[in-house]
XYZ file of C-alpha atoms in Angstrom:
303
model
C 10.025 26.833 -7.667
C 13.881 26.125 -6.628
C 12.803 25.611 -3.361
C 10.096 23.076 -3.613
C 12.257 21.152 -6.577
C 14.998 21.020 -3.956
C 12.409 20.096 -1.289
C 11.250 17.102 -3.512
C 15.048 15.690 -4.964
C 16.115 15.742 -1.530
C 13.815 14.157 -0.076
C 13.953 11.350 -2.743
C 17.647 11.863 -2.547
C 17.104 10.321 0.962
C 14.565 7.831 0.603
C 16.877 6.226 -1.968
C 19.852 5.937 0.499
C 17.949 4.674 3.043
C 16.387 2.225 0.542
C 19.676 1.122 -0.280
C 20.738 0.792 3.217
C 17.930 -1.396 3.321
C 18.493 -4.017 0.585
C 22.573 -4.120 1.393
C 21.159 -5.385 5.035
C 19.269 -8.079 3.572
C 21.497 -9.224 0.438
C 23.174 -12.315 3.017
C 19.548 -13.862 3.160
C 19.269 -13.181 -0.660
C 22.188 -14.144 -1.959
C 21.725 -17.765 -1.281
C 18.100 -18.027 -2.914
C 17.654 -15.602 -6.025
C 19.753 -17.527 -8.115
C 17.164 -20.330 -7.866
C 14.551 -17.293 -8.980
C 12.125 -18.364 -11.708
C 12.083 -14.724 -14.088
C 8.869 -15.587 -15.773
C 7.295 -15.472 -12.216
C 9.297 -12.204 -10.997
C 8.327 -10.382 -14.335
C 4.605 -11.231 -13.411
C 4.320 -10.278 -9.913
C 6.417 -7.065 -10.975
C 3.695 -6.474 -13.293
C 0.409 -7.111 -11.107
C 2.454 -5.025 -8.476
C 2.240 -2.086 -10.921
C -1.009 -2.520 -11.387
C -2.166 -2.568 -7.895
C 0.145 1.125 -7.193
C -1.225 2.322 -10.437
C -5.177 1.684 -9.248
C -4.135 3.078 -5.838
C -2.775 6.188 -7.924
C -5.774 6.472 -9.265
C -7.886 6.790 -6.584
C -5.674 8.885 -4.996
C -6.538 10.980 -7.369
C -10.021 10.792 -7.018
C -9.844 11.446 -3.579
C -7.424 14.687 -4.163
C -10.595 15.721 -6.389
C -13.243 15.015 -3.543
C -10.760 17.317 -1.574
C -10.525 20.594 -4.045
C -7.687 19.369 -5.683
C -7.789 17.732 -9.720
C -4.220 17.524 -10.708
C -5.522 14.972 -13.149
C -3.818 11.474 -13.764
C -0.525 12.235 -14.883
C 0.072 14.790 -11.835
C -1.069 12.645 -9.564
C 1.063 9.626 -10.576
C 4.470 12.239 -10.740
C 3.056 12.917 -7.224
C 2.364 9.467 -5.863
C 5.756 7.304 -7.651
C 7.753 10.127 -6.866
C 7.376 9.929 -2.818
C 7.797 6.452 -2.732
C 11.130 6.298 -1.602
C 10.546 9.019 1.069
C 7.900 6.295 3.012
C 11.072 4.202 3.814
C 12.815 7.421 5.426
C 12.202 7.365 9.476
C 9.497 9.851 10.413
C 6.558 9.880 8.114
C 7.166 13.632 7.900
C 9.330 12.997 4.473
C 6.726 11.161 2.755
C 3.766 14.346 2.872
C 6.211 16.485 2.664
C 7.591 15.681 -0.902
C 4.084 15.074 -1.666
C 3.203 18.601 -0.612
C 6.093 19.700 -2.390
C 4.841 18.704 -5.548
C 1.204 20.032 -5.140
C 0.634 23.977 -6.167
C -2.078 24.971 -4.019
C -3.038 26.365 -0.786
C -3.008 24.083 2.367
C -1.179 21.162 0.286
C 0.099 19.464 2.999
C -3.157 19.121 4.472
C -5.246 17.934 1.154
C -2.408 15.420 0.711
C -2.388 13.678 4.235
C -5.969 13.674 4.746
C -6.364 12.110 1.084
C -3.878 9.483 1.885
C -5.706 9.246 5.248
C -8.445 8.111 3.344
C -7.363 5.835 0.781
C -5.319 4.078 3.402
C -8.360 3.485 5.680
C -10.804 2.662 2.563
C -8.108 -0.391 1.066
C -7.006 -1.279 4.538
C -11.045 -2.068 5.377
C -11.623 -4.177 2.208
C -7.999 -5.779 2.525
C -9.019 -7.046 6.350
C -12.248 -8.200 5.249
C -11.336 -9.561 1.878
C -8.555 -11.311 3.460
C -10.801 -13.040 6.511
C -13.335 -14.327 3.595
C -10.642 -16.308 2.045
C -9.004 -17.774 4.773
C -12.749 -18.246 5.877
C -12.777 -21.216 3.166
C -9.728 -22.892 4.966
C -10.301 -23.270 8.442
C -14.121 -22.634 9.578
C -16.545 -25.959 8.471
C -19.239 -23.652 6.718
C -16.741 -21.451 5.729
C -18.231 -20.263 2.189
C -21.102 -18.968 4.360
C -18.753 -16.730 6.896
C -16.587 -16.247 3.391
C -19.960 -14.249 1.585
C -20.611 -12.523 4.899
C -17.931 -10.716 5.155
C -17.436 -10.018 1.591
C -21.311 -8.630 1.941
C -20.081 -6.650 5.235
C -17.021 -4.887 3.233
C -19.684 -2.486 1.073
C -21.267 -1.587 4.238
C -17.534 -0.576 5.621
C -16.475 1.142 2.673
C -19.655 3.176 3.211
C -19.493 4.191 6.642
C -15.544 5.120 5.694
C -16.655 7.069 2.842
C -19.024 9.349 4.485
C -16.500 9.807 7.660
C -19.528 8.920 10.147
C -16.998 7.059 12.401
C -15.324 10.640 13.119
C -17.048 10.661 16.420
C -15.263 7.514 17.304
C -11.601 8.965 16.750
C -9.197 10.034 19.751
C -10.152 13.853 20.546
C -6.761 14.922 19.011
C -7.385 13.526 15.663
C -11.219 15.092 16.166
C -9.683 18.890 16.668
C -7.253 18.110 13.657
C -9.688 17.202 10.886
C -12.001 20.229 10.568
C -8.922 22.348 9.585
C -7.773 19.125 7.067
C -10.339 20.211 4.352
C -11.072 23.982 2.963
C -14.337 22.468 3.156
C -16.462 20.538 5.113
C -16.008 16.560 5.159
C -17.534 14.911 1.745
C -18.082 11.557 0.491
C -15.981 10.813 -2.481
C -16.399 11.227 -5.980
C -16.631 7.710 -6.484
C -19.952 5.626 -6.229
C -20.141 2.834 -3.735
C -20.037 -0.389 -6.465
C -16.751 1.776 -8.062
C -15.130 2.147 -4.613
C -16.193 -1.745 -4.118
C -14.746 -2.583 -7.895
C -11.434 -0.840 -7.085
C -10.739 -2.063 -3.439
C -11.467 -5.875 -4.918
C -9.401 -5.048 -7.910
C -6.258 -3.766 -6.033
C -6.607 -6.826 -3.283
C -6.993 -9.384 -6.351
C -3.736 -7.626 -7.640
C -1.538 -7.767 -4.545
C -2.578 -11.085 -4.410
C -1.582 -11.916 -7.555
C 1.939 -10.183 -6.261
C 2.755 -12.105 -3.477
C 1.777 -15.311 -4.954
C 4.025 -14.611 -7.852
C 6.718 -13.603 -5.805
C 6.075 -17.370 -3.818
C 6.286 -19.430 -6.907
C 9.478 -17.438 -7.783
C 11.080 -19.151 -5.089
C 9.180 -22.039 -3.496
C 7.319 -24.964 -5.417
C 4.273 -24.245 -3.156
C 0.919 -26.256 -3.771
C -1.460 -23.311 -4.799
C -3.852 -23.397 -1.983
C -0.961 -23.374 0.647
C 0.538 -19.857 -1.280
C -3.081 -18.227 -1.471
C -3.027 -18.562 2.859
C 0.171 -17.342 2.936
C -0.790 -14.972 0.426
C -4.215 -13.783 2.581
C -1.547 -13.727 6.132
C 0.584 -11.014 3.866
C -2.213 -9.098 3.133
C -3.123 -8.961 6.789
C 0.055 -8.008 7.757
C 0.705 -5.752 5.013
C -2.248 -4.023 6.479
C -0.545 -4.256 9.974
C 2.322 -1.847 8.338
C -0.206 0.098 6.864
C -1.474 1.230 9.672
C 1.703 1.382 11.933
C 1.835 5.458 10.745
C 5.097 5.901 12.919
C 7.103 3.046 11.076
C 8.556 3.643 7.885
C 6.573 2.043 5.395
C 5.748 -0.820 8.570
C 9.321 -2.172 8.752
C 9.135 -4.999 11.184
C 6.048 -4.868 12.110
C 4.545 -6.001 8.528
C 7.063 -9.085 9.314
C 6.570 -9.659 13.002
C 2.637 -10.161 11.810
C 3.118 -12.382 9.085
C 5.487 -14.567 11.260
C 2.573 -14.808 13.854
C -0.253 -15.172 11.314
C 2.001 -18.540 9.914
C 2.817 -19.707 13.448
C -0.895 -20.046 14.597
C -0.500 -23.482 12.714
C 2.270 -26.198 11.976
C 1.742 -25.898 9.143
C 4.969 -23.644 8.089
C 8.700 -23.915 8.890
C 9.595 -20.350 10.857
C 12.839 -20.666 8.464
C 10.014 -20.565 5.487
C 7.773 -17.770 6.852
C 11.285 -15.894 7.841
C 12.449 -16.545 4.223
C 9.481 -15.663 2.405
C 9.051 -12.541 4.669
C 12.660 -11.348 3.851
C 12.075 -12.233 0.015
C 8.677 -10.261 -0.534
C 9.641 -7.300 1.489
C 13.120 -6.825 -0.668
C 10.928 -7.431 -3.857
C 8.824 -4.611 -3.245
C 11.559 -2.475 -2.305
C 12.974 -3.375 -5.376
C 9.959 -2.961 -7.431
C 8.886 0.199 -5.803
C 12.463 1.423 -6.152
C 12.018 0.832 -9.629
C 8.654 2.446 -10.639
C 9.845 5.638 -8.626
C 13.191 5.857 -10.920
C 11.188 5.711 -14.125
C 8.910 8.088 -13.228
C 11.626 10.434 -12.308
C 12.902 9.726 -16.178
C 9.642 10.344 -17.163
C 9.190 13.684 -15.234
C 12.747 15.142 -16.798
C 12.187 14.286 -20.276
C 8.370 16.029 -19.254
C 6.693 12.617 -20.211
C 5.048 12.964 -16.903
């Protein structure tokens, strides 16, 4: 037990310096606009922002279930804010390790990467797809018809993902590695399709709610100019996602998002550079946040 509780407050011991590293690097760029900040609008996307990591929590945890594991919700949440930090440390190691750390059962580390595995592949799929439909309505002329297409096409995804049947289609290392990531064989999860569908639109409608809010913090933005910025940072946050290697996609979450707004004149590169800076130190910030009170929670054994 003292090894895996110093196993986990290291690690987060870490993830917090490096976090901190992280916002002292960008507090020049900062400086100059948060006192302009609207609070109402910070407040709210600090609020839809907890909603979107506490859905993702949750299906985390349904996922941890479709792998052997029910820690049930408050487990899973000490598990999930906890190792937030660690995602910032360099080499993804950290971040399933603490997780692991905090799990009390055979082959932890496994369970927890190839549930994580999962969620990230299910929400990346519906955030790509989701994301496409709306900018769909901006720049294509029947663009409501391409816009219900896709939305139509991210059920279909979300099944194929669920039941694994794109396995065969996976480099041969990640084939060999899989079989031994579950005690038992690969299952679809214990959610039904329209739930898996409810929750992926849910937490996309929330992070979009996020980014917006964190726009209108800072820029008087007309609203349909902020929801395609909002749809390029959900492609790019996607980008990060997926960039495994990076901690938690620094760089490459930005370099996307500056591409994404550069396809068009539309945006200033000292905007898209600004509003890249400002939403990646927000969520920092925010995610730096949740993880503290849940380690509050977690000594006074509210969690």
């Amino acid at each position: 037990v003292n090894a895996r509780s110093t196993l986990t407050y290291g690690c987060y011991l870490l993830g917090l310096v490096f976090v901190a590293y992280l916002l002292q690097q960008a507090w020049p760029e900062l400086r100059a606009v948060l006192s302009n900040a609207s609070p109402g609008w910070l407040l709210f996307c600090t609020l839809t922002f907890f909603g979107h990591t506490l859905l993702a929590c949750w299906m985390l945890h349904q996922l941890l279930v479709t792998a052997g594991v029910d820690l049930g919700m408050r487990s899973t949440s000490r598990v999930y804010y906890l190792s937030q930090m660690t995602k910032y440390v360099p080499g993804v190691v950290w971040w399933f390790a603490m997780q692991a750390s905090l799990l009390k059962s055979e082959n932890a580390v496994r369970k927890v990467v190839f549930a994580n595995m999962r969620l990230m592949l299910l929400v990346s799929s519906s955030f790509i797809l989701f994301s496409l439909a709306l900018l769909a309505l901006f720049v294509m002329p029947s663009g409501w018809a391409w816009s219900l297409l896709l939305v139509l096409l991210c059920p279909l995804a979300l099944h194929l993902l669920n039941g694994f049947r794109f396995v065969h289609g996976l480099p041969l290392f990640i084939r060999r590695w899989l079989p031994n990531a579950m005690l038992e064989e690969i299952r679809p999860t214990v959610m039904s399709l329209a739930s898996l569908f409810l929750q992926c639109l849910a937490q996309f409608a929330l992070y979009m709610l996020t980014i917006l809010g964190m726009i209108f913090a800072f820029y008087d933005m007309a609203p349909l100019v902020a929801l395609q910025l909002a749809a390029y940072q959900c492609l790019a946050w996607v980008a990060g996602v997926l960039s495994v290697i990076v901690p938690a996609g620094m760089g490459v979450r930005e370099a996307v998002f500056l591409l994404l707004g550069s396809i068009t004149d539309q945006y200033s590169s000292e905007q898209l550079q600004s509003l890249a800076v400002i939403t990646r130190t927000l969520q920092i910030v925010q995610e730096a946040l949740f993880s503290l009170v849940a380690v509050v929670l977690v000594r006074v054994r509210w969690l």
